[in-house]
Amino acid sequence: MRIRAQRDDLADVLTRANRAVGTRTALPVLQGLLCEVSGTTLRVTGTDLDVTVRTQLEVEVMDEGRAVIPGKYLSEAVRKMPPGQVTIGVTDTDIEIEGNGPRFTLRPLTVDDFPTLEDVVADGVEVDGEDLADAINQVTIAASGDGARPILTGVLFETSDDGLRMVATDSYRLAKRDLPGVGLEGSGLVPARGLRELPRTIGAPKVSAQLREREAVFTSDRGSLRLRLIDGNFPKYQSLLPESYPNQVILDREELLEALGRVTLVAEDHIPVKLKLIEGGVEVAVSRQDVGAETEHLAGDYSGADDEVSIAFNPRYLQDGVSALSGDKVRIQVIDSYKPSVIDDGTDGDFLYLLMPVRV
Amino acid sequence: MRLVIARCSVDYSGRLTAHLPEAIRLIMIKADGTLAIHSDGNASKPLNWMVAPNLIETHADRWVVTNSKGESLTIWIDEVLEDVTHELGDDPGLQKDGVEAHLQELLAARPWVLEEGLTLVRREYPTDIGPVDLLCADQENRAVAVEVKRRGEIDGVEQLARYLERLDNDPRLAPVRGIFAAQSIAPQALVLAEARGIEAIEVDYEGLREVEDTELRLFDIRH
């Protein structure tokens, strides 16, 4: 195998495929990138078996062939080369990377040890790439990072009345996003960790999505991303969504985010921010015994069955939900101090963030 | 199990002689014949007791408990206030409460109690010699490995040191700091941890449990 291409193009396909390369893999070969050269195409595959990224590039081919090259060293070596053409070649024992002077020699990994991955057949449903990336960013904030509960580390993909619904929860909050018109068939629990890689690895104006028996497959003209589905039953989230809320306040989203930025100066994750919904807006307060306190009033439109309602939230979780909204306004709908509140943009739109309060 | 609340006085003779003056007390007679006399104080310890096998003779004004060692307990009953008997059936035995696993779970949910700004990367982070309990990131996004024990002993520190050695081989994580967290840590383990550059932290398990009890969730995650 011997190819030549522009440094920046090569670095791009290698770096994107390398995002799937595991940092904690027990199989040494999975620390490598499988580079396959055929015709005029270089195809690069990185995988940790749960997440697989495949990228490709048209290159100048001197020799066809395949090799597994340590991913971190390969992508970094190419990136650090001088601008211009870079050549990657396989000798009997080494991988040589050279261009405009510098020359790296890397030890290859055993190509036969690399797992066999079937080719992706791109017959999925076409999705607007920007909408999908937005939806991923909105729902994955609510997914858990606790690997001891794998189900909560996933995003549920399921068919809704008018398209695709994506839902994630870590048991303290739940994010739900609808993508109307996306007729993805089936349902599955897609790992949030891998989904977050989609915009960075194969993000494009048009993305094809497909749910298969054991994996979710996303393809674009920049490559493919395959995510092994998580086994298990996602919590029955529909019953968690209250049908009505007696109290609500509508605030300026930017003003609330700025206020929460001031709150987090005083509060760590475990110090709740207290909100008192009253006529004319919200009183925001946080106090921490060993630091001090911060209070302020945010003007807003409050309507409710009660003259005032007090509720407290984990400030980071509240900040996450408000940040995930896209409009100018934020609506907080509250039942009482102990039941989940809904945060949305006030339009009953496609995104909803359900947040459990903190007992104070 | 028979429970009697009675105004009584008690005389014991055996290894020594002892007298409890008249007062209201709880007399507990277990199905196996063990008898214990409790007051409202004295924590869990009975004022007087006779471990089975015993012979219990009940008379209108007194109960006499004797055993083969020549000990005897005479309970002079002045007034019976309550007398109830319940069949308790077979006991399933004491179950270990899984403190260590629960402590790990509690710390995974709130790693900042170990160090301000600490966030969880993954529980049971695999290494080639076994999983480290928690892999976290500090405020500067540097890797921190946390080993959790109920009681911190030298072998736990050694175990964490071995994990750190393996994790440091991963260039994407290195250098990895270590935190040894336990409900209580033996002095020798503290010395060894310091020598190995590992921070040893005693954590308040009961306090963490209280915090957990006040947390509200959308659904029960234990099922």
XYZ file of C-alpha atoms in Angstrom:
583
model
C 0.000 0.000 0.000
C 1.320 3.402 -0.987
C -0.700 6.602 -1.429
C -0.188 10.335 -1.735
C -2.590 13.155 -0.861
C -2.739 16.681 0.474
C -1.826 16.841 4.161
C -5.041 18.606 5.252
C -7.302 16.171 3.386
C -5.469 13.183 4.831
C -5.436 14.622 8.339
C -9.194 15.208 8.103
C -10.163 11.626 7.191
C -7.713 10.145 9.686
C -8.723 12.397 12.574
C -12.428 11.765 12.045
C -12.013 7.982 11.887
C -9.717 8.122 14.903
C -12.556 9.516 17.041
C -13.931 5.975 17.260
C -10.638 4.466 18.330
C -10.981 3.252 21.869
C -8.914 4.565 24.720
C -9.814 1.617 26.908
C -9.805 -1.279 24.540
C -8.510 -4.663 25.600
C -7.674 -5.515 21.977
C -4.452 -3.761 20.914
C -5.453 -3.833 17.238
C -8.423 -1.575 18.029
C -5.984 1.218 18.809
C -5.244 1.201 15.117
C -6.906 2.593 12.014
C -7.590 0.164 9.211
C -6.405 1.842 5.992
C -7.568 0.151 2.789
C -6.541 1.343 -0.641
C -8.395 0.222 -3.713
C -8.786 1.900 -7.116
C -8.284 5.563 -6.327
C -9.845 5.467 -2.875
C -8.353 5.383 0.609
C -10.872 4.035 3.098
C -10.118 4.531 6.814
C -11.939 2.639 9.591
C -11.699 3.197 13.327
C -13.728 1.221 15.844
C -13.991 0.323 19.493
C -16.670 -2.242 18.528
C -19.450 -0.030 19.939
C -18.709 2.951 17.723
C -17.359 2.562 14.194
C -16.394 5.459 11.947
C -15.449 4.960 8.330
C -14.164 7.803 6.169
C -12.797 7.879 2.654
C -10.757 10.065 0.352
C -9.778 10.098 -3.299
C -5.978 9.845 -3.376
C -3.115 9.224 -5.728
C -2.512 5.478 -5.518
C 0.899 3.975 -6.217
C 0.139 0.573 -4.616
C -3.128 -0.904 -3.420
C -3.251 -2.809 -0.129
C -4.306 -2.566 3.490
C -2.655 -1.925 6.836
C -3.596 -1.218 10.442
C -1.685 1.762 11.781
C -1.760 3.102 15.370
C -4.483 5.733 15.081
C -3.192 8.390 17.413
C 0.326 8.392 15.974
C -0.849 8.242 12.358
C -3.308 11.119 12.583
C -0.977 13.260 14.675
C 2.030 12.542 12.446
C 0.149 13.567 9.306
C -1.241 16.649 11.021
C 2.232 17.751 12.062
C 3.734 17.412 8.595
C 4.539 20.582 6.610
C 1.771 21.763 4.246
C 1.570 20.043 0.896
C 1.634 16.452 -0.269
C 2.084 13.619 2.222
C 2.932 10.043 1.272
C 1.964 7.008 3.366
C 3.636 3.769 2.379
C 3.904 0.276 3.801
C 7.237 -1.543 3.728
C 7.827 -5.131 4.818
C 8.081 -4.082 8.444
C 7.084 -0.448 8.839
C 4.723 2.318 7.883
C 6.487 5.333 6.396
C 4.937 8.784 6.421
C 6.848 11.473 4.597
C 6.427 14.825 2.901
C 8.574 17.879 2.283
C 11.392 16.673 4.497
C 10.154 15.023 7.707
C 9.733 11.283 7.739
C 7.994 9.137 10.361
C 8.397 5.402 10.665
C 5.630 3.635 12.601
C 5.182 0.007 13.578
C 2.008 -1.469 12.050
C -0.502 -3.626 13.909
C -1.547 -7.036 12.624
C -4.061 -6.440 9.874
C -5.660 -9.876 10.205
C -6.537 -9.124 13.827
C -8.757 -6.211 12.829
C -12.445 -7.126 13.123
C -14.277 -7.805 9.890
C -16.974 -5.206 9.365
C -19.550 -5.667 6.687
C -19.983 -2.824 4.223
C -22.703 -0.315 4.945
C -25.588 -0.357 2.533
C -26.877 3.204 2.398
C -30.610 2.573 2.169
C -31.697 4.564 5.211
C -33.985 7.535 5.588
C -32.653 10.914 4.533
C -32.525 13.476 7.339
C -31.556 17.127 7.296
C -28.057 16.973 8.766
C -28.359 20.243 10.662
C -31.679 19.249 12.242
C -30.237 15.893 13.256
C -27.145 17.487 14.782
C -29.334 19.975 16.694
C -31.547 17.159 17.962
C -28.533 15.144 19.075
C -27.106 18.122 20.951
C -30.454 18.736 22.622
C -31.210 15.213 23.833
C -27.773 13.857 24.696
C -27.413 16.412 27.511
C -29.962 14.380 29.470
C -28.254 11.024 28.920
C -26.388 9.534 31.847
C -22.635 8.969 31.830
C -22.961 6.197 34.398
C -21.937 3.018 32.620
C -23.341 0.945 35.460
C -26.800 1.765 34.068
C -26.281 1.348 30.334
C -29.919 1.962 29.440
C -29.686 5.511 30.732
C -26.579 6.177 28.620
C -28.615 5.739 25.455
C -30.982 7.824 23.365
C -34.265 6.154 22.481
C -35.098 6.416 18.773
C -38.730 5.640 18.091
C -41.485 6.478 15.680
C -43.800 9.273 16.789
C -47.143 10.318 15.299
C -45.503 12.447 12.659
C -41.897 11.356 12.447
C -38.906 10.430 14.573
C -38.737 10.950 18.329
C -35.498 10.965 20.303
C -35.568 10.702 24.118
C -32.856 10.531 26.774
C -32.974 10.565 30.570
C -30.572 10.158 33.462
C -33.498 9.925 35.933
C -33.076 13.540 37.098
C -34.075 15.083 33.761
C -35.477 13.963 30.456
C -35.036 15.518 27.014
C -37.433 14.762 24.166
C -37.046 15.976 20.618
C -39.294 15.279 17.659
C -38.117 15.383 14.071
C -41.354 15.611 12.069
C -41.360 14.014 8.659
C -38.475 11.654 9.368
C -39.926 8.245 8.678
C -37.332 6.102 10.368
C -38.688 2.621 10.906
C -38.252 0.650 14.115
C -36.920 1.690 17.478
C -33.664 1.286 19.338
C -31.498 2.586 22.128
C -28.544 4.357 20.539
C -25.496 5.133 22.702
C -25.319 8.880 23.398
C -21.513 8.765 23.476
C -21.424 7.622 19.864
C -24.231 9.917 18.747
C -22.280 12.950 19.968
C -19.606 11.972 17.459
C -21.970 12.218 14.490
C -21.631 15.954 13.767
C -17.837 15.772 14.175
C -17.257 12.671 12.110
C -19.767 12.518 9.270
C -21.777 15.722 9.757
C -23.116 16.957 6.400
C -26.190 18.771 5.004
C -27.822 15.409 4.271
C -27.454 12.335 6.454
C -29.008 8.932 5.928
C -30.222 7.142 9.070
C -31.126 3.510 9.491
C -32.036 1.336 12.471
C -30.989 -2.251 12.035
C -31.435 -5.194 14.370
C -28.289 -4.519 16.351
C -27.007 -1.169 15.218
C -27.892 2.324 14.105
C -26.189 3.341 10.879
C -25.681 6.905 9.733
C -24.077 7.747 6.416
C -23.253 10.908 4.535
C -20.930 11.919 1.752
C -18.245 12.242 4.448
C -18.414 8.616 5.620
C -20.391 6.352 7.910
C -21.019 6.063 11.645
C -22.263 2.787 13.069
C -23.392 2.512 16.667
C -24.125 -0.742 18.417
C -27.559 -0.576 20.045
C -27.896 -0.916 23.809
C -29.930 -3.887 25.024
C -32.710 -3.260 27.502
C -35.992 -1.508 28.076
C -36.014 2.268 28.218
C -38.132 3.733 31.039
C -41.772 4.310 30.112
C -41.287 8.031 29.768
C -44.761 8.942 28.496
C -46.260 8.505 31.950
C -43.681 10.951 33.345
C -44.997 13.831 31.259
C -47.748 15.619 33.202
C -50.843 16.498 31.233
C -51.234 20.003 32.620
C -49.436 22.541 34.737
C -51.219 25.016 36.959
C -48.342 27.495 37.003
C -45.982 28.850 34.379
C -43.592 31.697 33.814
C -42.173 32.945 30.519
C -38.755 34.586 30.666
C -36.176 35.974 28.309
C -33.881 33.040 27.592
C -30.642 35.006 27.429
C -31.436 36.840 30.664
C -32.080 33.551 32.438
C -28.859 32.052 31.093
C -26.891 35.083 32.266
C -28.525 34.826 35.688
C -27.666 31.125 35.900
C -24.101 32.001 34.958
C -23.988 34.271 38.016
C -25.648 31.580 40.133
C -23.002 29.004 39.252
C -20.331 31.374 40.465
C -21.631 30.684 43.961
C -23.154 27.234 43.514
C -21.495 24.000 42.652
C -23.600 21.219 41.202
C -24.901 20.176 44.567
C -26.100 23.622 45.676
C -29.639 24.158 44.378
C -30.823 27.366 42.785
C -34.150 28.490 44.202
C -36.779 30.049 41.983
C -39.830 31.830 43.316
C -42.400 32.341 40.578
C -44.390 35.460 41.366
C -46.337 38.187 39.668
C -43.930 39.973 37.345
C -41.341 37.236 36.989
C -39.004 35.129 39.076
C -36.887 35.668 42.168
C -33.633 33.758 41.733
C -31.592 32.902 44.824
C -28.646 30.745 45.688
C -26.674 30.511 48.883
C -23.727 28.502 49.999
C -22.665 28.542 53.586
C -18.926 28.733 52.998
C -19.054 31.152 50.048
C -22.000 33.520 50.208
C -25.121 34.170 48.212
C -26.551 35.702 45.074
C -30.086 36.918 44.466
C -31.817 38.712 41.638
C -35.152 39.344 40.031
C -35.886 38.423 36.425
C -38.810 40.117 34.755
C -41.262 37.718 33.157
C -44.842 36.790 32.585
C -46.192 34.623 35.396
C -49.594 33.010 35.343
C -50.755 30.404 37.753
C -53.295 28.983 40.112
C -51.109 29.982 43.054
C -49.985 33.510 43.952
C -46.458 32.232 44.100
C -44.629 28.944 43.693
C -41.189 28.123 45.019
C -39.063 25.434 43.460
C -35.371 24.537 43.462
C -33.248 22.900 40.791
C -29.740 21.630 40.253
C -28.310 24.745 38.549
C -26.312 22.823 35.950
C -29.282 20.728 34.923
C -31.419 23.858 34.618
C -28.677 25.583 32.624
C -28.400 22.559 30.303
C -32.109 22.623 29.548
C -32.326 26.348 28.944
C -29.183 26.245 26.759
C -30.714 23.505 24.640
C -33.627 25.714 23.620
C -33.344 27.663 20.417
C -35.896 30.481 20.757
C -35.693 33.862 22.510
C -38.051 32.810 25.281
C -38.104 30.094 27.877
C -41.228 28.779 29.531
C -41.026 27.002 32.890
C -44.156 25.060 33.766
C -44.523 24.014 37.381
C -46.962 21.852 39.304
C -45.417 22.206 42.757
C -42.066 22.054 44.530
C -41.738 18.281 44.290
C -43.053 17.337 40.871
C -41.176 17.541 37.586
C -41.261 20.823 35.708
C -41.267 21.266 31.966
C -38.922 23.691 30.270
C -39.550 24.619 26.646
C -39.613 27.625 24.365
C -43.293 28.317 25.028
C -44.554 27.207 21.644
C -45.328 23.540 22.352
C -42.716 22.850 19.706
C -40.530 19.879 18.989
C -38.261 20.014 22.058
C -39.167 19.463 25.688
C -36.964 19.209 28.776
C -38.426 17.644 31.896
C -36.532 18.468 35.073
C -36.969 17.049 38.547
C -36.693 19.627 41.337
C -34.375 19.335 44.308
C -35.800 19.059 47.772
C -34.670 21.958 49.968
C -41.625 -14.568 71.095
C -43.368 -13.486 74.291
C -43.149 -9.899 75.458
C -44.301 -8.968 78.920
C -44.299 -5.504 80.369
C -44.558 -5.816 84.103
C -43.853 -4.035 87.350
C -41.323 -6.401 88.866
C -38.170 -6.879 90.911
C -35.458 -9.362 90.044
C -32.951 -11.447 91.967
C -30.062 -13.190 90.262
C -27.716 -15.693 91.785
C -24.920 -17.527 90.122
C -21.461 -16.113 89.444
C -22.532 -13.321 91.766
C -25.747 -12.089 93.267
C -27.634 -9.063 91.992
C -30.923 -7.398 92.757
C -33.068 -5.133 90.583
C -35.523 -3.152 92.688
C -39.146 -2.916 91.688
C -39.825 -1.002 88.465
C -41.650 -1.346 85.162
C -39.608 -3.481 82.765
C -39.835 -5.438 79.540
C -39.366 -9.183 79.914
C -38.515 -10.861 76.621
C -38.773 -14.629 76.337
C -37.589 -16.024 73.028
C -38.865 -19.256 71.563
C -35.512 -20.903 72.237
C -35.848 -20.186 75.988
C -33.548 -17.188 76.221
C -34.859 -14.593 78.652
C -33.849 -10.937 78.844
C -35.019 -8.083 81.047
C -34.884 -4.592 79.586
C -35.418 -1.126 80.954
C -36.115 1.943 78.852
C -32.432 2.896 78.994
C -29.209 0.902 78.802
C -29.202 0.952 74.971
C -29.554 -2.533 73.516
C -28.121 -4.295 76.548
C -30.503 -6.093 78.882
C -30.334 -5.405 82.617
C -30.254 -9.125 83.172
C -30.466 -12.139 80.960
C -30.240 -15.905 80.835
C -29.159 -17.524 77.591
C -30.891 -20.772 76.529
C -31.147 -23.594 77.403
C -33.132 -22.590 80.470
C -35.909 -23.986 82.566
C -38.640 -21.423 83.191
C -41.182 -22.043 85.963
C -44.050 -19.580 86.144
C -46.000 -19.036 89.349
C -48.697 -16.495 90.153
C -46.276 -14.132 91.886
C -42.925 -15.080 90.368
C -41.041 -16.651 87.482
C -37.997 -18.738 88.254
C -35.438 -19.282 85.508
C -32.640 -21.805 86.047
C -29.958 -23.386 83.933
C -27.528 -26.262 84.153
C -24.712 -23.969 85.341
C -26.510 -23.404 88.598
C -27.581 -19.862 87.803
C -31.057 -18.727 88.732
C -33.122 -15.649 88.058
C -36.254 -14.943 90.055
C -38.615 -12.311 88.703
C -41.100 -11.128 91.307
C -44.190 -10.026 89.375
C -46.193 -7.290 91.057
C -48.385 -6.260 88.087
C -48.585 -7.359 84.457
C -49.280 -4.417 82.139
C -48.925 -6.154 78.743
C -48.448 -9.765 77.757
C -48.257 -10.595 74.061
C -46.956 -13.598 72.179
C -46.120 -13.720 68.476
C -44.859 -16.503 66.249
C -41.963 -14.910 64.341
C -41.163 -17.923 62.181
C -37.810 -18.672 60.550
C -35.441 -15.751 60.287
C -33.794 -15.193 56.886
C -30.566 -14.143 58.610
C -28.512 -10.983 58.462
C -27.829 -9.760 54.960
C -24.674 -7.804 54.159
C -25.805 -4.334 53.191
C -23.422 -3.866 50.281
C -21.924 -0.708 51.765
C -18.911 -0.703 49.466
C -20.972 -1.029 46.293
C -23.422 1.565 47.542
C -20.616 3.915 48.537
C -19.204 3.612 45.021
C -22.634 4.389 43.579
C -23.086 7.381 45.868
C -19.670 8.784 44.956
C -20.261 8.168 41.253
C -23.378 10.323 41.497
C -21.585 13.133 43.341
C -17.811 12.880 42.863
C -17.411 16.518 43.872
C -17.596 15.471 47.523
C -14.089 14.070 47.019
C -12.744 17.161 45.300
C -14.419 20.329 44.114
C -15.162 20.215 40.391
C -14.529 16.485 40.036
C -16.813 14.883 37.413
C -17.428 11.258 36.556
C -16.057 9.893 33.288
C -16.991 6.273 33.849
C -17.688 3.759 36.579
C -15.789 0.447 36.529
C -13.259 1.801 34.057
C -11.505 -1.235 32.590
C -7.768 -1.800 32.756
C -6.003 -4.990 31.751
C -5.710 -6.005 35.420
C -9.329 -5.231 36.318
C -11.640 -2.261 36.537
C -10.918 0.803 38.642
C -14.034 1.898 40.542
C -14.361 5.417 39.136
C -12.524 7.322 36.456
C -13.102 11.022 36.923
C -11.869 14.297 35.477
C -10.747 17.200 37.625
C -11.330 20.885 36.974
C -8.354 20.967 34.592
C -9.784 17.898 32.803
C -6.994 15.659 34.067
C -7.767 12.017 34.721
C -8.339 10.942 38.327
C -8.772 7.284 39.274
C -10.798 6.623 42.432
C -10.776 3.362 44.351
C -13.584 2.989 46.875
C -13.436 0.767 49.934
C -15.581 0.410 52.998
C -12.467 0.255 55.153
C -9.225 1.530 53.703
C -6.358 -0.871 54.245
C -2.889 -1.190 52.756
C -3.986 -3.717 50.136
C -6.529 -1.260 48.773
C -3.838 1.386 48.328
C -1.616 -1.149 46.588
C -4.492 -2.098 44.314
C -5.049 1.533 43.298
C -1.295 2.013 42.748
C -1.342 -0.902 40.303
C -4.315 0.566 38.439
C -2.559 3.941 38.219
C 0.492 2.241 36.752
C -1.656 0.650 34.043
C -3.667 3.794 33.330
C -0.474 5.844 33.020
C 0.468 3.622 30.072
C -2.401 5.172 28.137
C -1.025 8.404 26.650
C -4.540 9.791 26.370
C -5.016 9.603 30.129
C -1.538 10.045 31.579
C -0.659 11.374 34.027
C -3.443 9.919 36.167
C -3.899 10.987 39.780
C -5.273 8.628 42.386
C -7.820 9.102 45.154
C -8.351 6.375 47.731
C -11.778 6.830 49.293
C -13.117 4.870 52.239
C -15.427 5.220 55.204
C -12.390 4.905 57.421
C -8.737 4.531 56.546
C -6.155 2.670 58.606
C -3.112 4.742 59.676
C -0.753 2.413 57.779
C -2.825 2.865 54.612
C -2.639 6.647 55.037
C 1.159 6.490 55.248
C 1.413 4.216 52.219
C -0.976 6.375 50.189
C 1.100 9.459 50.929
C 4.271 7.616 49.933
C 2.647 6.604 46.650
C 1.385 10.109 45.909
C -2.228 8.995 46.362
C -4.717 11.202 48.129
C -6.602 9.341 50.850
C -10.030 10.669 51.754
C -12.431 9.443 54.410
C -16.014 9.875 53.271
C -19.174 10.239 55.317
C -21.260 7.321 54.094
C -24.221 8.074 56.311
C -24.152 11.719 55.235
C -24.140 10.700 51.574
C -27.056 8.376 52.197
C -29.010 11.206 53.735
C -28.340 13.358 50.676
C -29.478 10.511 48.441
C -32.685 10.142 50.416
C -33.571 13.793 49.746
C -32.953 13.574 46.005
C -35.955 13.440 43.769
C -35.897 11.363 40.601
C -38.287 11.006 37.712
C -38.421 7.255 38.277
C -36.915 4.610 40.506
C -33.610 3.544 38.983
C -33.256 0.453 41.141
C -35.634 -1.525 38.948
